[in-house]
Short mmCIF file of C-alpha atoms (C1' of nucleotides) in Angstrom, two decimals:
data_model
loop_
_atom_site.label_atom_id
_atom_site.label_comp_id
_atom_site.label_asym_id
_atom_site.label_seq_id
_atom_site.Cartn_x
_atom_site.Cartn_y
_atom_site.Cartn_z
CA MET A 674 -8.45 51.12 -144.53
CA LYS A 675 -8.28 52.08 -140.86
CA ASN A 676 -11.92 52.49 -140.27
CA ASP A 677 -12.52 55.84 -141.86
CA LEU A 678 -14.26 57.80 -139.11
CA THR A 679 -15.80 60.33 -141.25
CA ASN A 680 -18.38 57.84 -142.58
CA GLY A 681 -19.44 60.27 -145.28
CA LEU A 682 -20.33 62.64 -142.50
CA GLY A 683 -17.33 65.11 -143.36
CA THR A 684 -14.34 64.81 -141.25
CA LYS A 685 -15.44 65.96 -137.99
CA HIS A 686 -18.59 67.59 -136.72
CA PRO A 687 -17.96 71.23 -135.57
CA CYS A 688 -19.85 70.37 -132.59
CA ALA A 689 -17.39 67.79 -131.70
CA GLN A 690 -14.77 70.53 -131.34
CA ASN A 691 -17.17 72.36 -128.95
CA ALA A 692 -17.87 75.01 -131.47
CA CYS A 693 -21.83 74.75 -131.03
CA ALA A 694 -21.37 74.91 -127.11
CA GLU A 695 -22.48 78.34 -126.89
CA GLY A 696 -25.50 78.04 -128.92
CA VAL A 697 -26.62 74.83 -127.25
CA THR A 698 -26.20 76.66 -123.71
CA GLY A 699 -28.10 79.48 -124.95
CA ILE A 700 -30.90 77.46 -125.97
CA ARG A 701 -31.02 75.65 -122.66
CA ASP A 702 -30.72 78.52 -120.83
CA ALA A 703 -33.63 80.07 -122.60
CA LEU A 704 -35.70 76.88 -122.12
CA TYR A 705 -34.83 76.82 -118.47
CA VAL A 706 -36.87 79.92 -117.81
CA LEU A 707 -39.44 79.32 -120.49
CA ASN A 708 -40.03 75.75 -119.65
CA GLY A 709 -43.41 74.11 -119.52
CA LYS A 710 -46.71 74.05 -121.50
CA TRP A 711 -47.84 77.58 -120.36
CA LYS A 712 -45.40 80.21 -120.23
CA LEU A 713 -44.97 81.18 -123.77
CA PRO A 714 -48.71 81.17 -124.45
CA LEU A 715 -49.13 83.16 -121.28
CA ILE A 716 -46.82 85.85 -122.36
CA PHE A 717 -48.42 85.82 -125.85
CA ALA A 718 -51.81 86.34 -124.44
CA LEU A 719 -50.44 89.32 -122.65
CA THR A 720 -49.00 90.99 -125.54
CA GLU A 721 -52.02 92.98 -126.59
CA GLY A 722 -52.01 94.56 -123.28
CA PRO A 723 -52.68 94.06 -119.59
CA ALA A 724 -55.24 91.40 -118.65
CA ARG A 725 -56.91 90.06 -115.62
CA PHE A 726 -56.77 86.52 -114.28
CA LYS A 727 -60.00 85.16 -115.51
CA ASP A 728 -59.52 86.94 -118.70
CA ILE A 729 -56.15 85.25 -119.32
CA GLN A 730 -57.61 81.96 -118.18
CA ARG A 731 -60.42 82.29 -120.88
CA THR A 732 -57.99 83.26 -123.56
CA VAL A 733 -55.59 80.65 -123.10
CA GLY A 734 -58.20 77.97 -122.47
CA ASP A 735 -57.91 74.77 -120.51
CA ILE A 736 -55.69 75.98 -118.05
CA THR A 737 -56.72 75.42 -114.42
CA ALA A 738 -56.64 78.28 -111.80
CA LYS A 739 -54.21 76.62 -109.86
CA VAL A 740 -51.75 76.06 -112.69
CA LEU A 741 -52.49 79.68 -113.94
CA SER A 742 -51.68 81.11 -110.72
CA LYS A 743 -48.37 79.14 -110.31
CA GLU A 744 -47.28 80.19 -113.61
CA LEU A 745 -48.05 83.73 -113.25
CA LYS A 746 -45.84 83.67 -110.03
CA ASP A 747 -42.94 82.14 -112.00
CA LEU A 748 -43.38 84.81 -114.77
CA GLU A 749 -43.47 87.44 -112.05
CA LEU A 750 -40.19 86.13 -110.46
CA ASN A 751 -38.53 85.94 -113.76
CA GLU A 752 -39.48 89.61 -114.53
CA PHE A 753 -41.68 88.97 -117.28
CA VAL A 754 -44.94 90.04 -115.81
CA ILE A 755 -45.83 92.57 -113.22
CA ARG A 756 -48.97 91.97 -111.05
CA THR A 757 -51.01 94.83 -109.85
CA VAL A 758 -54.07 94.89 -107.38
CA LEU A 759 -56.41 97.29 -108.23
CA PRO A 760 -58.55 98.94 -105.43
CA THR A 761 -61.92 98.20 -106.94
CA THR A 762 -64.79 96.32 -105.48
CA PRO A 763 -64.39 93.43 -105.76
CA VAL A 764 -60.63 93.66 -106.28
CA THR A 765 -59.15 93.22 -109.64
CA VAL A 766 -55.81 91.85 -110.54
CA SER A 767 -54.05 93.07 -113.57
CA TYR A 768 -51.13 91.20 -115.39
CA GLU A 769 -48.97 93.16 -117.59
CA LEU A 770 -45.72 92.36 -119.46
CA THR A 771 -42.64 93.90 -118.29
CA PRO A 772 -40.35 95.86 -120.71
CA TYR A 773 -38.02 93.05 -120.44
CA SER A 774 -40.50 90.60 -121.69
CA LEU A 775 -40.69 92.59 -124.92
CA SER A 776 -37.40 90.99 -125.68
CA LEU A 777 -39.00 87.88 -126.21
CA HIS A 778 -41.22 89.24 -128.97
CA LYS A 779 -39.24 87.74 -131.89
CA VAL A 780 -39.01 84.39 -130.20
CA ILE A 781 -42.55 84.33 -129.80
CA LYS A 782 -43.59 85.63 -133.09
CA GLU A 783 -41.43 82.90 -134.78
CA LEU A 784 -42.73 80.14 -132.73
CA LYS A 785 -46.20 81.32 -133.32
CA ASP A 786 -45.75 81.46 -136.94
CA TRP A 787 -44.20 78.17 -137.05
CA GLY A 788 -46.80 76.45 -135.15
CA ILE A 789 -49.52 77.75 -137.42
CA GLN A 790 -47.73 76.79 -140.61
CA HIS A 791 -47.04 73.46 -138.81
CA ARG A 792 -50.71 72.87 -138.07
CA GLN A 793 -51.67 73.57 -141.68
CA ARG A 794 -49.03 71.15 -142.84
CA ILE A 795 -50.32 68.26 -140.73
CA ILE A 796 -53.85 68.87 -141.90
CA ALA A 797 -52.87 69.04 -145.35
CA SER A 798 -50.91 65.67 -145.15
CA ARG A 799 -54.01 64.06 -143.35
CA LYS A 800 -56.03 64.93 -146.45
CA VAL A 801 -53.56 63.28 -148.73
CA ASN A 802 -53.59 60.15 -146.80
CA ASN A 803 -57.47 59.97 -146.57
CA LYS A 804 -57.45 60.18 -150.39
CA LEU A 805 -54.81 57.47 -150.48
CA GLU A 806 -56.93 55.38 -148.21
CA SER A 807 -60.19 55.75 -149.91
CA LYS A 808 -58.77 54.32 -153.21
CA MET B 1283 -70.74 104.04 -111.65
CA LYS B 1284 -71.78 100.51 -112.58
CA ASN B 1285 -68.48 98.93 -111.59
CA ASP B 1286 -66.41 99.90 -114.42
CA LEU B 1287 -64.94 96.71 -115.87
CA THR B 1288 -61.99 98.28 -117.70
CA ASN B 1289 -60.31 99.15 -114.65
CA GLY B 1290 -57.71 101.11 -116.42
CA LEU B 1291 -57.07 98.11 -118.57
CA GLY B 1292 -58.59 99.50 -121.80
CA THR B 1293 -62.16 98.56 -122.41
CA LYS B 1294 -61.77 95.05 -123.27
CA HIS B 1295 -58.91 92.91 -123.94
CA PRO B 1296 -58.76 91.77 -127.64
CA CYS B 1297 -58.12 88.12 -126.40
CA ALA B 1298 -61.23 88.28 -124.50
CA GLN B 1299 -62.88 88.63 -127.95
CA ASN B 1300 -61.00 85.59 -129.23
CA ALA B 1301 -58.91 87.51 -131.38
CA CYS B 1302 -55.56 85.90 -130.11
CA ALA B 1303 -56.89 82.45 -130.18
CA GLU B 1304 -55.02 81.67 -133.31
CA GLY B 1305 -51.74 82.83 -131.96
CA VAL B 1306 -52.18 80.89 -128.64
CA THR B 1307 -53.13 77.92 -130.67
CA GLY B 1308 -50.10 78.25 -132.96
CA ILE B 1309 -47.99 78.53 -129.96
CA ARG B 1310 -49.51 75.57 -128.17
CA ASP B 1311 -49.17 73.58 -131.35
CA ALA B 1312 -45.47 74.25 -131.74
CA LEU B 1313 -44.81 73.46 -128.07
CA TYR B 1314 -46.46 70.13 -128.54
CA VAL B 1315 -44.05 68.79 -130.91
CA LEU B 1316 -41.03 70.72 -129.43
CA ASN B 1317 -41.85 70.07 -125.89
CA GLY B 1318 -39.14 69.11 -123.21
CA LYS B 1319 -35.64 69.91 -122.27
CA TRP B 1320 -33.88 68.45 -125.31
CA LYS B 1321 -35.69 68.58 -128.62
CA LEU B 1322 -34.60 72.22 -129.52
CA PRO B 1323 -30.97 71.92 -128.39
CA LEU B 1324 -30.85 68.54 -130.38
CA ILE B 1325 -32.04 70.12 -133.44
CA PHE B 1326 -29.74 73.02 -133.03
CA ALA B 1327 -26.72 70.47 -132.38
CA LEU B 1328 -27.54 69.13 -135.94
CA THR B 1329 -27.61 72.37 -137.80
CA GLU B 1330 -23.91 72.04 -138.53
CA GLY B 1331 -24.50 68.96 -140.47
CA PRO B 1332 -25.15 65.16 -139.73
CA ALA B 1333 -23.72 63.70 -136.41
CA ARG B 1334 -23.65 60.34 -134.80
CA PHE B 1335 -25.19 59.17 -131.73
CA LYS B 1336 -22.06 59.69 -129.49
CA ASP B 1337 -21.19 62.86 -131.14
CA ILE B 1338 -24.49 64.38 -130.22
CA GLN B 1339 -24.45 63.06 -126.71
CA ARG B 1340 -20.94 64.86 -126.35
CA THR B 1341 -22.16 68.13 -127.94
CA VAL B 1342 -25.32 68.56 -125.95
CA GLY B 1343 -23.79 67.34 -122.82
CA ASP B 1344 -25.62 65.76 -119.74
CA ILE B 1345 -28.24 63.79 -121.72
CA THR B 1346 -28.28 60.14 -121.00
CA ALA B 1347 -28.25 57.66 -123.78
CA LYS B 1348 -31.89 56.48 -122.83
CA VAL B 1349 -33.22 59.94 -123.16
CA LEU B 1350 -31.13 60.80 -126.14
CA SER B 1351 -32.39 57.61 -127.91
CA LYS B 1352 -36.01 58.36 -127.15
CA GLU B 1353 -35.80 62.05 -128.14
CA LEU B 1354 -34.32 61.08 -131.36
CA LYS B 1355 -37.07 58.85 -132.12
CA ASP B 1356 -39.44 61.57 -131.38
CA LEU B 1357 -37.85 63.91 -133.62
CA GLU B 1358 -37.85 61.15 -136.40
CA LEU B 1359 -41.54 60.58 -135.94
CA ASN B 1360 -42.22 64.08 -136.46
CA GLU B 1361 -39.91 64.39 -139.59
CA PHE B 1362 -37.34 66.60 -138.01
CA VAL B 1363 -34.54 64.08 -138.35
CA ILE B 1364 -33.47 61.19 -140.44
CA ARG B 1365 -31.76 58.23 -138.99
CA THR B 1366 -29.33 56.49 -141.40
CA VAL B 1367 -27.35 53.17 -140.51
CA LEU B 1368 -24.26 53.08 -142.23
CA PRO B 1369 -22.85 49.71 -143.22
CA THR B 1370 -19.34 50.20 -141.53
CA THR B 1371 -17.93 48.04 -139.01
CA PRO B 1372 -18.88 48.70 -136.42
CA VAL B 1373 -22.06 50.07 -137.65
CA THR B 1374 -22.24 53.98 -137.24
CA VAL B 1375 -25.54 55.73 -137.31
CA SER B 1376 -25.87 59.10 -138.75
CA TYR B 1377 -28.59 61.55 -137.62
CA GLU B 1378 -29.41 64.36 -140.09
CA LEU B 1379 -31.94 67.19 -140.21
CA THR B 1380 -34.72 66.93 -142.80
CA PRO B 1381 -35.63 69.85 -145.11
CA TYR B 1382 -38.69 70.32 -143.00
CA SER B 1383 -36.72 71.08 -139.75
CA LEU B 1384 -35.05 73.88 -141.51
CA SER B 1385 -38.19 75.75 -141.20
CA LEU B 1386 -37.45 75.90 -137.48
CA HIS B 1387 -34.19 77.84 -138.30
CA LYS B 1388 -35.62 81.33 -137.23
CA VAL B 1389 -37.40 80.03 -134.13
CA ILE B 1390 -33.93 78.31 -133.03
CA LYS B 1391 -31.87 81.28 -133.83
CA GLU B 1392 -33.98 83.69 -131.87
CA LEU B 1393 -34.36 81.32 -128.97
CA LYS B 1394 -30.48 80.87 -128.98
CA ASP B 1395 -29.83 84.60 -129.24
CA TRP B 1396 -32.34 85.41 -126.40
CA GLY B 1397 -30.96 82.72 -124.21
CA ILE B 1398 -27.39 84.17 -124.61
CA GLN B 1399 -28.67 87.56 -123.89
CA HIS B 1400 -30.47 86.39 -120.82
CA ARG B 1401 -27.58 84.72 -119.31
CA GLN B 1402 -25.27 87.81 -119.38
CA ARG B 1403 -28.29 89.92 -118.10
CA ILE B 1404 -28.41 87.50 -115.27
CA ILE B 1405 -24.85 87.71 -114.65
CA ALA B 1406 -24.74 91.47 -114.90
CA SER B 1407 -27.39 91.65 -112.48
CA ARG B 1408 -25.61 89.47 -109.87
CA LYS B 1409 -22.49 91.60 -110.11
CA VAL B 1410 -24.75 94.78 -109.15
CA ASN B 1411 -26.23 92.89 -106.36
CA ASN B 1412 -22.65 91.84 -105.15
CA LYS B 1413 -21.67 95.34 -105.08
CA LEU B 1414 -24.64 96.44 -103.18
CA GLU B 1415 -24.17 93.75 -100.73
CA SER B 1416 -20.56 94.40 -99.97
CA LYS B 1417 -21.13 98.09 -98.93
"C1'" DG C 533 -7.54 38.15 -122.29
"C1'" DA C 534 -8.85 42.99 -120.59
"C1'" DT C 535 -10.46 47.08 -122.09
"C1'" DA C 536 -12.66 50.47 -125.03
"C1'" DT C 537 -16.05 52.28 -128.35
"C1'" DG C 538 -20.47 52.48 -130.89
"C1'" DG C 539 -25.30 52.56 -130.44
"C1'" DG C 540 -28.22 51.57 -128.11
"C1'" DT C 541 -32.06 48.77 -124.38
"C1'" DT C 542 -33.70 47.59 -119.78
"C1'" DT C 543 -35.02 48.33 -115.29
"C1'" DC C 544 -35.63 50.94 -111.34
"C1'" DC C 545 -36.63 55.15 -109.45
"C1'" DC C 546 -37.65 60.14 -108.29
"C1'" DA C 547 -39.30 64.65 -108.66
"C1'" DA C 548 -41.96 67.78 -111.14
"C1'" DA C 549 -45.87 68.96 -114.00
"C1'" DG C 550 -50.16 69.62 -114.37
"C1'" DG C 551 -55.33 68.25 -114.12
"C1'" DA C 552 -59.93 67.55 -111.07
"C1'" DT C 553 -62.35 68.90 -107.37
"C1'" DA C 554 -63.80 71.60 -103.61
"C1'" DC C 555 -63.63 75.60 -101.23
"C1'" DC C 556 -62.69 80.49 -99.62
"C1'" DG C 557 -64.49 85.83 -98.84
"C1'" DG C 558 -66.56 89.53 -100.67
"C1'" DT C 559 -69.78 91.54 -103.85
"C1'" DA C 560 -73.70 92.04 -107.08
"C1'" DT C 561 -77.46 90.33 -109.37
"C1'" DC C 562 -81.98 87.71 -110.04
"C1'" DG D 574 -82.33 83.56 -100.33
"C1'" DA D 575 -79.86 81.27 -104.51
"C1'" DT D 576 -76.81 82.10 -107.76
"C1'" DA D 577 -72.71 83.99 -110.26
"C1'" DC D 578 -68.11 86.39 -110.45
"C1'" DC D 579 -63.52 87.35 -109.12
"C1'" DG D 580 -59.05 85.88 -107.75
"C1'" DG D 581 -57.27 82.69 -106.22
"C1'" DT D 582 -55.95 78.02 -102.40
"C1'" DA D 583 -55.69 73.61 -100.93
"C1'" DT D 584 -55.92 68.69 -101.54
"C1'" DC D 585 -55.40 64.88 -104.00
"C1'" DC D 586 -53.99 62.31 -107.88
"C1'" DT D 587 -51.93 60.73 -112.32
"C1'" DT D 588 -48.75 61.29 -115.76
"C1'" DT D 589 -44.39 62.42 -117.61
"C1'" DG D 590 -39.96 63.64 -117.87
"C1'" DG D 591 -35.81 62.35 -117.17
"C1'" DG D 592 -31.68 60.55 -114.51
"C1'" DA D 593 -28.65 56.17 -112.76
"C1'" DA D 594 -26.82 52.22 -113.66
"C1'" DA D 595 -26.49 47.77 -115.62
"C1'" DC D 596 -26.21 45.46 -119.62
"C1'" DC D 597 -26.23 43.88 -124.77
"C1'" DC D 598 -23.48 42.51 -129.20
"C1'" DA D 599 -19.76 43.51 -132.24
"C1'" DT D 600 -15.29 45.16 -133.26
"C1'" DA D 601 -10.81 46.76 -132.61
"C1'" DT D 602 -7.06 47.80 -129.76
"C1'" DC D 603 -3.29 47.01 -126.00
#
DNA sequence: GATATGGGTTTCCCAAAGGATACCGGTATC
DNA sequence: GATACCGGTATCCTTTGGGAAACCCATATC
């Protein structure tokens, strides 16, 4: 037998025929603008409405002012966020989602739900392990 | 007026009262295991069925063997992927999604769709700019 | 005997991400 | 007068992500 290339994998992978290329590209495009540790959490933090710099910082936790400042600029550039300086004393700055960023709603919802579920799964599996260890 | 803190932002941001904390944590948890340029594209590339190392490499394109190897190990550790060595000559290695990774289906679908849509938007807006420039 | 393929590993390297800390001007509060 | 808050900057530093290229063994093919 001339080295059966299917190897039980089913003749050929569709992706090998470039059928998945568009999907992979889509995901890579999305990740290109949403990359990093903070962009999605930040967008999520603004879904309930506009917020100010320090408020955002407190909400998302851990993020330093420098990083927050840079991430917000990125989000502004990519038209996810609008920055407004309010003429109060002292000035306050409001960050607000753009209509376009609302198109990310489902992505963010699914990711959030998955994350919550994943944490519970991890915790549950740790409990099981602890029980096994204490035997 | 005692410096109205609402600043037109609506009395207080819910997040400031910690109401969004679970959501932010969920997103951060998800990103923690799905971080980087490659994990989501890789999982997507496997959604059509098992595939071998080189096949995956060709499908996602650009990824070096070293990085692919490391990413697949990560995915294995987090129970998204199963690695199977088949006793052929030469050995072939099959990577396959776990049932758990199927829970990412919606996340990946939404991200992919968004990415495809986003690329079209960018292209469309470039066309508009070109027209404006050529006036 | 040379070359190709599969499935990687090793080494070296660079750029980017991101954290820590200090600081800024202006205002308000104790 | 000291302190705190707001919305950031500037500087320095470490970590990581990830690319390039070489190499590995084994088989198979020309």
